[in-house]
Short mmCIF file of C-alpha atoms and ligand atoms in Angstrom, two decimals:
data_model
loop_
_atom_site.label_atom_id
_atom_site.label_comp_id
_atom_site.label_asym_id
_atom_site.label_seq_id
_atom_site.Cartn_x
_atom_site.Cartn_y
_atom_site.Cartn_z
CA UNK A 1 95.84 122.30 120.26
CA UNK A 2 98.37 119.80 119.78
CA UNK A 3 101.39 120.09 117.82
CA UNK A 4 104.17 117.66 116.52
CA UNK A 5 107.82 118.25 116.96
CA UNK A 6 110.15 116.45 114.62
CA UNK A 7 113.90 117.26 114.83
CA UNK A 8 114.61 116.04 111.43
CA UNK A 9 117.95 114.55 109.74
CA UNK A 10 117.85 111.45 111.31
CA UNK A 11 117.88 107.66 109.29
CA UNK A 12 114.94 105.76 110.12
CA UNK A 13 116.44 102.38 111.48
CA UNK A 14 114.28 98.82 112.98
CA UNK A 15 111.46 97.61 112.66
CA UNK A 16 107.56 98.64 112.45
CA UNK A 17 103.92 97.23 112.54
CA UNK A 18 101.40 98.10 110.14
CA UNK A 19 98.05 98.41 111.35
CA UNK A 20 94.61 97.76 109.98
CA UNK A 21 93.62 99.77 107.07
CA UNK A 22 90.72 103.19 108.08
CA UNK A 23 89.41 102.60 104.62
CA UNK A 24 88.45 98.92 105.06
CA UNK A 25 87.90 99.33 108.65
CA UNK A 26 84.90 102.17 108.15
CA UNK A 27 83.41 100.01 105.35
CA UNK A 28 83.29 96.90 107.03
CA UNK A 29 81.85 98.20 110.42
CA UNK A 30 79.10 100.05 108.68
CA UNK A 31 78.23 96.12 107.45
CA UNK A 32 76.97 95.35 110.50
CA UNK A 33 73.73 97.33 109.70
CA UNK A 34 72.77 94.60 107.54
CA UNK A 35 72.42 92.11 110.45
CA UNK A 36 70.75 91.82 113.54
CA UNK A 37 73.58 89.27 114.69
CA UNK A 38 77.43 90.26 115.83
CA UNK A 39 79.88 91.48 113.74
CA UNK A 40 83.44 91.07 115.29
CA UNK A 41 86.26 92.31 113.73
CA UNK A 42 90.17 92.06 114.37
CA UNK A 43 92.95 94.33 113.04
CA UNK A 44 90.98 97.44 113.38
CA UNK A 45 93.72 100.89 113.80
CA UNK A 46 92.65 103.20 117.09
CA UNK A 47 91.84 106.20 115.00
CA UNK A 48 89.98 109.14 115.05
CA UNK A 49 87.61 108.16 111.95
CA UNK A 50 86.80 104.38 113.84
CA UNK A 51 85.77 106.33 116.87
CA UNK A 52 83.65 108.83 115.00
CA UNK A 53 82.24 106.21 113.20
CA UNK A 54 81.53 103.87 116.35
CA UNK A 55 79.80 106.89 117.73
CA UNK A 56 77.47 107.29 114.41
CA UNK A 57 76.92 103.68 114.48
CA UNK A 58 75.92 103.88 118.56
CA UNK A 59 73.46 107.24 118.09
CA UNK A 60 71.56 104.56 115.88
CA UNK A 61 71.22 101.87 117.89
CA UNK A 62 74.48 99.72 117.29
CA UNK A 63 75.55 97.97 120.34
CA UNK A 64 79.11 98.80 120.06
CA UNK A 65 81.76 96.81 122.18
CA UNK A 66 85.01 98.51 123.76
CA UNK A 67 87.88 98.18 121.69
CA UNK A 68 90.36 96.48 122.78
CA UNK A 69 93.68 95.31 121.26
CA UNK A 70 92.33 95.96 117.62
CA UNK A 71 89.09 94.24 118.62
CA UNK A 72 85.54 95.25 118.40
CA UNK A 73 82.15 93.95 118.33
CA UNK A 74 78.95 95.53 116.42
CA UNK A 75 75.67 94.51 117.00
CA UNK A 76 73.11 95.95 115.29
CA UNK A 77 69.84 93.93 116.55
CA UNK A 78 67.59 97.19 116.37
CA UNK A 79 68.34 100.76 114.28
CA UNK A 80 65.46 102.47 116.41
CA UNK A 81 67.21 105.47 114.55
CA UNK A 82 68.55 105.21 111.09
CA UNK A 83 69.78 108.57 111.32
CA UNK A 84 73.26 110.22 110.09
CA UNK A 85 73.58 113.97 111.61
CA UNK A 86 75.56 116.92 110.11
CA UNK A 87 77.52 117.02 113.34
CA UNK A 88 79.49 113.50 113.17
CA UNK A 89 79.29 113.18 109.14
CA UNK A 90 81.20 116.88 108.28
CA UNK A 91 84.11 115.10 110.08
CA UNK A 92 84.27 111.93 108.18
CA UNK A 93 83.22 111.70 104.54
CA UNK A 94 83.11 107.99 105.07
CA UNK A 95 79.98 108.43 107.29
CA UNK A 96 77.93 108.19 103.62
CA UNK A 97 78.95 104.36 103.94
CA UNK A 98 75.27 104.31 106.25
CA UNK A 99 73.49 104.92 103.13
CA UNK A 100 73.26 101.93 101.40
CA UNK A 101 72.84 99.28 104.79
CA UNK A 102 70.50 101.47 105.99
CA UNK A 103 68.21 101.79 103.35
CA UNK A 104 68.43 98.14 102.46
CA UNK A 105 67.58 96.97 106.04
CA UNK A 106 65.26 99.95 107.51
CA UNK A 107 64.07 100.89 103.71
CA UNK A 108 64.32 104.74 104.90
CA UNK A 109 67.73 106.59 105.95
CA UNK A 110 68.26 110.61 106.45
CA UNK A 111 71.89 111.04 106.14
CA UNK A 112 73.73 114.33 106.16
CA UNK A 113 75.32 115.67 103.07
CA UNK A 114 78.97 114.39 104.20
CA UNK A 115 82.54 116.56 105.03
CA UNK A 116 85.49 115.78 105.47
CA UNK A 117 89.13 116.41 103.46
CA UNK A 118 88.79 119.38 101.80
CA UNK A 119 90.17 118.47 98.51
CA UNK A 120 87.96 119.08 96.21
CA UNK A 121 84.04 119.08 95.70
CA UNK A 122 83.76 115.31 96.10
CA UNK A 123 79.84 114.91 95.34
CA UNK A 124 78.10 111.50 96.53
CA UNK A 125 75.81 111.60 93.07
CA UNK A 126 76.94 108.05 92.13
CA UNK A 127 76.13 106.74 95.43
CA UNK A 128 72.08 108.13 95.05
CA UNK A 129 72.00 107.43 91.56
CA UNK A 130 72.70 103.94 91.97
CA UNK A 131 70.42 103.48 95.04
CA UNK A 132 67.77 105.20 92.88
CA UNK A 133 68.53 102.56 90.54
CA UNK A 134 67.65 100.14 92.82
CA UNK A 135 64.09 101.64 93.31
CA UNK A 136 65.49 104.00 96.22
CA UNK A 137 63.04 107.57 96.90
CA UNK A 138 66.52 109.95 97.59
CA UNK A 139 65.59 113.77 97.89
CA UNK A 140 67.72 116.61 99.36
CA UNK A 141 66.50 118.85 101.77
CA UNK A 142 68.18 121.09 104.32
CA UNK A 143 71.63 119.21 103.66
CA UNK A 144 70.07 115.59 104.22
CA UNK A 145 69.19 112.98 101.91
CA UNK A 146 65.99 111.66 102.78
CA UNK A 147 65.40 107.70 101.52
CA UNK A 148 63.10 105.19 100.98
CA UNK A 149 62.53 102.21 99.91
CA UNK A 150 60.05 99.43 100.22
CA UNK A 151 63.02 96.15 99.05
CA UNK A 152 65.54 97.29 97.09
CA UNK A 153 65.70 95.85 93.74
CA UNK A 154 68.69 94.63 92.13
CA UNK A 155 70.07 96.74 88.88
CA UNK A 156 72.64 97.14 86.45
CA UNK A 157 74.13 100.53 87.75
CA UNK A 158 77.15 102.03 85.42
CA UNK A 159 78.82 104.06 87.08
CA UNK A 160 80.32 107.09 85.31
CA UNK A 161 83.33 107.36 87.52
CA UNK A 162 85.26 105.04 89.74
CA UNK A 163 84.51 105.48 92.86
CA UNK A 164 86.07 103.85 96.18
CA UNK A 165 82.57 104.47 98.73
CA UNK A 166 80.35 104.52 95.90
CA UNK A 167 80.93 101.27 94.97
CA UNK A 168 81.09 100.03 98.67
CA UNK A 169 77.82 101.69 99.77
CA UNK A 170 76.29 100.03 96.36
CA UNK A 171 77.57 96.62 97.21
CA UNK A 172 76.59 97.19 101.02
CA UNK A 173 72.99 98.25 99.82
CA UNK A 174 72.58 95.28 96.94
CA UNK A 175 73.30 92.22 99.73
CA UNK A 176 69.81 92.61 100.54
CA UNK A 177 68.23 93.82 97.67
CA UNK A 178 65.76 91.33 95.91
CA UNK A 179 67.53 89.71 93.10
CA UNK A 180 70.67 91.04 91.58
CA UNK A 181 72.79 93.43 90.87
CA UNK A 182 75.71 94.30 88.65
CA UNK A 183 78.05 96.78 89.29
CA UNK A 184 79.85 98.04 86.61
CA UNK A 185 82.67 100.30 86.28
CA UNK A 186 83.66 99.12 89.92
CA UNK A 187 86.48 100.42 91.70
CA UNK A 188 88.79 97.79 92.33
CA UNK A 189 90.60 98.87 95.56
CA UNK A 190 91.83 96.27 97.81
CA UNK A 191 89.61 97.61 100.42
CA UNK A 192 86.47 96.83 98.74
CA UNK A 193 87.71 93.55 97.97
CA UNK A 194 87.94 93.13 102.28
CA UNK A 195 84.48 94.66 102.25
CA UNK A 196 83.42 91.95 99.99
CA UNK A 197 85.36 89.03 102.03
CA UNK A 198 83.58 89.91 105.18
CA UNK A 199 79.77 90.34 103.42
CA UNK A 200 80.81 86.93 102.32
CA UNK A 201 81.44 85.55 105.66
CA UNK A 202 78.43 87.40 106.64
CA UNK A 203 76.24 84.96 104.17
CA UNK A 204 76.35 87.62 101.35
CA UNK A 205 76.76 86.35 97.64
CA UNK A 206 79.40 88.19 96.00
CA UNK A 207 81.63 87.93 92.76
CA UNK A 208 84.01 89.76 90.86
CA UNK A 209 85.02 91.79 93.39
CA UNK A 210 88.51 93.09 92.80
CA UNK A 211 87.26 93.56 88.81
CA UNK A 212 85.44 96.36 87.15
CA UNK A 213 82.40 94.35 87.23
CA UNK A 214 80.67 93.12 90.72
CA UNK A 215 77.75 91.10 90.86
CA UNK A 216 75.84 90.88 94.54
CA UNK A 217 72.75 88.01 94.18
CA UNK A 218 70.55 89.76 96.62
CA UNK A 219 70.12 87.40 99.66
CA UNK A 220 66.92 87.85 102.59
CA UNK A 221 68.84 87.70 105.72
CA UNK A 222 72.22 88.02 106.71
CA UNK A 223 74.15 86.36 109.48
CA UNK A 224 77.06 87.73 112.11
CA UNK A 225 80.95 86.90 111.48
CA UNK A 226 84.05 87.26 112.60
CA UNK A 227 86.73 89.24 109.90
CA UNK A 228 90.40 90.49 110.21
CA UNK A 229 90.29 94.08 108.47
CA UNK A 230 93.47 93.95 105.80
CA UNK A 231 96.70 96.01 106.73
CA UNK A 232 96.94 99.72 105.86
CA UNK A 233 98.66 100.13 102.17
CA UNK A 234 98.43 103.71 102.85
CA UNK A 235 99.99 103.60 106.02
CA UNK A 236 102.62 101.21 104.55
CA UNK A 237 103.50 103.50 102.21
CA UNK A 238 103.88 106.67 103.97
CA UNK A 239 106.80 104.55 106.41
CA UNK A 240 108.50 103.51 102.98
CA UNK A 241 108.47 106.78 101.23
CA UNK A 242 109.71 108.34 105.01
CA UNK A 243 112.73 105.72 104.31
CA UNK A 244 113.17 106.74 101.03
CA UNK A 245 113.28 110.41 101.52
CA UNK A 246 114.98 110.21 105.25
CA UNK A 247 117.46 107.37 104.71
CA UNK A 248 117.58 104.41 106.81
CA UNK A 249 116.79 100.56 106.71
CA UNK A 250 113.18 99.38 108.33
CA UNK A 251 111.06 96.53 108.25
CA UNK A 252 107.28 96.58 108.03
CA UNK A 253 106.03 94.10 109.62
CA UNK A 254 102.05 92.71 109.26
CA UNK A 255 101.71 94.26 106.12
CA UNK A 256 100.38 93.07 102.46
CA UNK A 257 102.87 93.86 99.91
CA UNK A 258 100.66 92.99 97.27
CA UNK A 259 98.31 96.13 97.60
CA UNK A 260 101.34 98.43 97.85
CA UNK A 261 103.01 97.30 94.17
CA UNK A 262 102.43 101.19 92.41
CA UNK A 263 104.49 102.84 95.64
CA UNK A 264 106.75 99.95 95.99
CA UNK A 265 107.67 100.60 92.22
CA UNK A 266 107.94 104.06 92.41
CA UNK A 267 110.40 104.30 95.39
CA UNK A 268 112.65 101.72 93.74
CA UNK A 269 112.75 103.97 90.77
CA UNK A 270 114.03 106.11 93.37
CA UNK A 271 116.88 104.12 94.15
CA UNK A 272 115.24 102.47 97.31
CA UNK A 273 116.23 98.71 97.60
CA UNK A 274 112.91 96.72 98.75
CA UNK A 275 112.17 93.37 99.01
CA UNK A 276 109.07 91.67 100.32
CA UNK A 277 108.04 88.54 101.63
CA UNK A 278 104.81 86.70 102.99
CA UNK A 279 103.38 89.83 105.07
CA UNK A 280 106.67 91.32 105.55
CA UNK A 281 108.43 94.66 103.34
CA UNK A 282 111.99 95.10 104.43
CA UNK A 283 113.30 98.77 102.85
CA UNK A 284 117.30 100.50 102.61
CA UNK A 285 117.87 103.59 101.34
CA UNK A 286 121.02 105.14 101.36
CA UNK A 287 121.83 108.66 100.16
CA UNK A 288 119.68 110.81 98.26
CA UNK A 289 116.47 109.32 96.30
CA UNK A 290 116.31 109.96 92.53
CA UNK A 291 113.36 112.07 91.33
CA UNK A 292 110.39 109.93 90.65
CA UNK A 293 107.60 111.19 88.17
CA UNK A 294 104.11 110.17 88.97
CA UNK A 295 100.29 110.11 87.79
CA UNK A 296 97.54 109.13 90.19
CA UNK A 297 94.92 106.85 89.25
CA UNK A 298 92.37 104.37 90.57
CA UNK A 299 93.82 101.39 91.90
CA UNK A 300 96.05 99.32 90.95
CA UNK A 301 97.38 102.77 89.96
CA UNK A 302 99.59 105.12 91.93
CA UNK A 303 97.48 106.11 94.56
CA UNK A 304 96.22 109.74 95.19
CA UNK A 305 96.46 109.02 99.19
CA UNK A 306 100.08 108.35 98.53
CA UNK A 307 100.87 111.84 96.30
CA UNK A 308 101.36 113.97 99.30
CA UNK A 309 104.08 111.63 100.82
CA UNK A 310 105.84 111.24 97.19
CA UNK A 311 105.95 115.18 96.72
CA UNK A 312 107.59 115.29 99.82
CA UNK A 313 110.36 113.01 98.93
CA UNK A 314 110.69 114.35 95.83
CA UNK A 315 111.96 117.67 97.78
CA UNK A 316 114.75 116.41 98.96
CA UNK A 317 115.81 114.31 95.44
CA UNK A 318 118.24 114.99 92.53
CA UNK A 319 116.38 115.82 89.47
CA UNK A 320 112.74 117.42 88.88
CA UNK A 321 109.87 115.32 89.16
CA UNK A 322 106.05 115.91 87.49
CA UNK A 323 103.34 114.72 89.92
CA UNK A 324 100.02 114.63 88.32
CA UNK A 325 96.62 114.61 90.32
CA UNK A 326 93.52 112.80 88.32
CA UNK A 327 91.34 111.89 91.19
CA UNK A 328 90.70 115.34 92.98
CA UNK A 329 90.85 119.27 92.36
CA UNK A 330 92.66 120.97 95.06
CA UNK A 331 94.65 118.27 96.49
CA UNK A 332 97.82 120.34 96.41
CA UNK A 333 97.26 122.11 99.54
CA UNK A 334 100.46 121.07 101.02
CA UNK A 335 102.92 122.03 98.39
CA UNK A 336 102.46 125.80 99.68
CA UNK A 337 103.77 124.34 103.22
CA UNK A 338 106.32 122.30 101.86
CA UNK A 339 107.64 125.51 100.13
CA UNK A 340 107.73 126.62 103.75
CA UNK A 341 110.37 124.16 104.38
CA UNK A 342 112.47 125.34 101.22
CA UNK A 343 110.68 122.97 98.85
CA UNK A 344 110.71 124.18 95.15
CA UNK A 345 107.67 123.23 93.54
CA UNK A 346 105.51 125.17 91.15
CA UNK A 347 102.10 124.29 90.03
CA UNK A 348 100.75 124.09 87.06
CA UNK A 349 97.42 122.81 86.79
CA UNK A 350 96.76 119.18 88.17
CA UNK A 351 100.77 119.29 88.00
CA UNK A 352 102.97 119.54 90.12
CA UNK A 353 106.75 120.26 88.73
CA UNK A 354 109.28 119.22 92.07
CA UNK A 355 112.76 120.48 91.56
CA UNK A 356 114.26 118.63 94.61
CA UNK A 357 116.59 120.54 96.62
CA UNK A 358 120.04 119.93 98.67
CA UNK A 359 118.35 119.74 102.32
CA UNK A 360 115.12 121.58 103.47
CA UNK A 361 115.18 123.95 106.74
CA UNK A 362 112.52 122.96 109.72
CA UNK A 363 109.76 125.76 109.56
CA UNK A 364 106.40 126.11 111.38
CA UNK A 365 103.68 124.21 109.26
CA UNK A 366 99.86 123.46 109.24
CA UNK A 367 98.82 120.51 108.15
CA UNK A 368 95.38 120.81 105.92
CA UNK A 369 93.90 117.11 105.28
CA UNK A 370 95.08 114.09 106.40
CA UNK A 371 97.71 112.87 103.33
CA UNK A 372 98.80 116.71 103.64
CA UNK A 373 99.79 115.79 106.92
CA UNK A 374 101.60 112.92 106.68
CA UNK A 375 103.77 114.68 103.84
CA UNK A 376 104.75 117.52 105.84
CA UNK A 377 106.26 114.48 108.42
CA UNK A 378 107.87 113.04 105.76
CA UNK A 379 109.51 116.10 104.86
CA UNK A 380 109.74 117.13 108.38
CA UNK A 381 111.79 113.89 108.76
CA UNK A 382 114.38 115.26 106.45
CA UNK A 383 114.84 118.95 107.02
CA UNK A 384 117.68 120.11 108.81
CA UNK A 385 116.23 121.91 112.40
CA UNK A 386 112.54 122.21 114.08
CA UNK A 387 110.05 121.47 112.38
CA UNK A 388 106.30 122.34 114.33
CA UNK A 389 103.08 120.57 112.49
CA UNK A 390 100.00 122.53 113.66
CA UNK A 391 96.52 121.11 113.43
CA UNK A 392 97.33 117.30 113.61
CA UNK A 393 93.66 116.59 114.06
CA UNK A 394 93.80 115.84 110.73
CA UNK A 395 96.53 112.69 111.21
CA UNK A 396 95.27 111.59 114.16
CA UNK A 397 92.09 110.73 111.93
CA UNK A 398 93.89 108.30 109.97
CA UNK A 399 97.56 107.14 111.29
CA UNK A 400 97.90 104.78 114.73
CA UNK A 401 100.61 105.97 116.76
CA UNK A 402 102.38 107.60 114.75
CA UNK A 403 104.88 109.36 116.90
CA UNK A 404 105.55 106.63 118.43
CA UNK A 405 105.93 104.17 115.61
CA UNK A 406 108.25 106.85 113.93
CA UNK A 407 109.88 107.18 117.48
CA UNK A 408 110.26 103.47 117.32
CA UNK A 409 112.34 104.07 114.21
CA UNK A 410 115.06 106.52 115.77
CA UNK A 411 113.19 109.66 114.40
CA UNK A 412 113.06 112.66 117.39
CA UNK A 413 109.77 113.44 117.25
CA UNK A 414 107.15 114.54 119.97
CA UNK A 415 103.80 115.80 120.60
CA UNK A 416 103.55 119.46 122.15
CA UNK A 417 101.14 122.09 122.93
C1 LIG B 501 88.12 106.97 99.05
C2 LIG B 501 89.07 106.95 100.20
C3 LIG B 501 90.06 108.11 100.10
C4 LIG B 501 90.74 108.09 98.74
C5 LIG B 501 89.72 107.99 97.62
C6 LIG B 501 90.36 107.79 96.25
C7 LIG B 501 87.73 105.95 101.95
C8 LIG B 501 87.03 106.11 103.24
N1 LIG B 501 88.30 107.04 101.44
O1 LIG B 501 87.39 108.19 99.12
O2 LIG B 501 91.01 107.98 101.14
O3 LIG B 501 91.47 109.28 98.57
O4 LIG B 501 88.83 106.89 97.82
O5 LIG B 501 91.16 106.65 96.25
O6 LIG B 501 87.83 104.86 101.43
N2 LIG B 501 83.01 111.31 92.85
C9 LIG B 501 81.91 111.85 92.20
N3 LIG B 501 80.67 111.40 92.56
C10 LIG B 501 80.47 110.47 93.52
C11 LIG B 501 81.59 109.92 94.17
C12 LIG B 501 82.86 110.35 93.81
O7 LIG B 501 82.05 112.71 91.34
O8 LIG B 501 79.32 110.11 93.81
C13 LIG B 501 84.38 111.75 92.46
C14 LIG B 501 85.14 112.39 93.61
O9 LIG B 501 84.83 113.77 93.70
C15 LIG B 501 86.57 112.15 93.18
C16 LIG B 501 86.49 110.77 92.51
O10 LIG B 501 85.13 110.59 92.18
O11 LIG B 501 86.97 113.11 92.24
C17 LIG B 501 86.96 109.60 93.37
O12 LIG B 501 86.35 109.68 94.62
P1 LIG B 501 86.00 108.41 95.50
O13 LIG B 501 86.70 107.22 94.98
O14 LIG B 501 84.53 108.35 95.67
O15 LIG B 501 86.63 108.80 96.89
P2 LIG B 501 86.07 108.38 98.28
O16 LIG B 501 85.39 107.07 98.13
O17 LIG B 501 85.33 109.50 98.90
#
């Protein structure tokens, strides 16, 4: 299995591209269930998920194109099978996204119970509640929802939490749902707002997006477009917090400042200096960051994918920092292998208390779920010596090159066996 090598104690210096965002990009492809016309989308990141989910898409009867320089076509112009199996949806929790499209243009689905990070118990109640809602049959047997529907009607579904698919596999479901629906207690992310932008260009009727409250007018038919998924802000923000924690002066090219404001303001609290302009975040950090305290929350809050990546710079900072976790249970895995590296952090309950420390030693790793991952690079960035991620499946689901972007940036760092 494939390991990463990162010499670390190196400043990250030039210049680096963001790419398209996995959590817009898996939304946004499962929209072209809804049409019998071609989808094509630009921007989309050469990940694990986008394959698995281009391969889910395929076993159904999507017609999907080669992808080639961030471009792919989807054609959906028959679902002979509107089918999810346990053996591509354990890997990616995202593969729930069917749901909704397919129930709305096939009126029956059997998806698998999904996977994926292991952080937490992550049900998908909201997502069958509010497809019940909308006059969807769901039952549960052998680890697969079973649907039906004859038309989905629209509804007012409240949901009780906020929730990033949930909402996404709602709006997906209520473009073709007769009359409409209201969405309330929506999550706001930026990459349900892309979702929304490409439904739009796809004939959909769609407002508030980007609110709490989203209300789809249920249309009969929907047509093919073209869309350019949105750059990563997760992705952005793992490269700043490496600068902030590793030392350095990069510019992030192709990105969208304006979904990254929570990390942006926390790494200047750090003592980062950023500026940003048009689609462009320019970042210098020199010395040791300042401890920076943090509480994760639905967007525009500080972002649970982004915790990880903060922990690990608070390692390596003066001062003790508090990182809270609201979103999931159990989403402290890698503060045990940060400790490997010399990290002081104790736990107590969703908290995490940081005490950074002078310099952390390279150690032998594993990474456990994707943001895990990318934290132990950050960190691995920084330690003094060898440091030897195992299990990297688990960022090669979710970051685009990233040795060599990192590479790109002065960092030694290599895959190994
Ligand atoms: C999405 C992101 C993931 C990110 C997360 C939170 C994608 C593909 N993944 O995941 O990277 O970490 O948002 O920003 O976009 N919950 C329920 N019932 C439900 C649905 C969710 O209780 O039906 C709970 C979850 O267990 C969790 C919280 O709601 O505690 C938020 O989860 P959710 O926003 O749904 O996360 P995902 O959409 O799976």
């Amino acid at each position: 299995m494939d390991k990463l090598q990162i010499i670390g104690g190196r400043l990250l210096a030039g210049e680096v591209r963001v790419s398209g965002a996995k959590n817009a990009a898996l939304p946004i492809m499962c929209a072209s269930l809804l049409t019998d016309q071609p989808l094509a989308l630009d921007n989309v990141p050469s990940l694990m998920d986008v394959r698995t989910m281009s391969k889910l898409l395929a076993q159904m009867g999507v017609e999907v194109g080669d992808q080639e320089g961030g471009r792919v076509q989807l054609q959906a112009a028959n679902i002979a099978n509107p089918v999810a199996g346990y053996e591509l949806v354990k890997t990616m929790r995202a593969s729930v996204l069917v749901l909704g499209p397919l129930l709305a243009r096939c009126g029956r689905a059997k998806v698998s119970l999904p996977g994926g990070c292991a952080i937490g118990a992550r049900p998908v109640d909201q997502h069958v509640r509010g497809l019940q809602a909308m006059g969807a049959e769901i039952t549960v047997e052998q680890g697969y929802m079973h649907a039906t529907a004859k038309r989905l009607r629209g509804a007012r579904i409240a949901m009780d939490l906020v929730t990033v698919t949930g909402t996404e596999n709602l709006m997906l479901a209520a473009c073709l749902a007769e009359g409409t629906t209201l969405l309330e207690n929506a999550a706001r992310e930026p990459e349900v707002v892309d979702l929304a932008h490409c439904l739009r260009a796809m004939g959909a009727k769609i407002e508030g997006d980007g609110s709490q409250a989203i209300r789809i007018q249920g249309v009969n038919a929907l047509s093919g477009a073209r869309h350019r998924v949105m750059p990563d802000r997760i992705e952005t923000g793992t490269y700043l917090a490496a600068v902030a924690a590793a030392g350095g002066k990069v510019r992030l090219s192709a990105a969208a400042p304006e979904t990254v404001a929570a990390t942006i303001q926390a790494l200047r609290e750090a003592g980062a200096k950023i500026s940003c302009r048009a689609d462009m975040i320019e970042i210098e950090m020199d010395g040791r960051p300042g401890s920076v305290s943090v509480t994760t929350a639905p967007y525009p809050g500080f972002p649970t994918d982004m915790q990880a990546q903060l922990m690990a710079m608070n390692c390596v900072a003066r001062g003790k920092a508090e990182i809270t976790e609201t979103i999931f249970e159990n989403r402290f895995m890698h503060a045990l292998e940060l400790q490997r590296l010399g990290a002081d952090i104790s736990i107590q309950g969703n908290t995490a208390v940081v005490q950074g420390v002078a310099r952390l030693q390279g150690a032998s790793v594993m990474a456990t779920d994707l943001r895990a991952s990318a934290s132990l690079v950050v960190a691995g960035l920084v330690a003094q010596g060898e440091t030897l991620i195992d299990r990297i499946y688990h960022l090669d689901r979710g970051y685009e090159a990233l040795e060599r972007k990192l590479a790109g940036l002065g960092a030694k760092i290599a895959r190994v066996r």
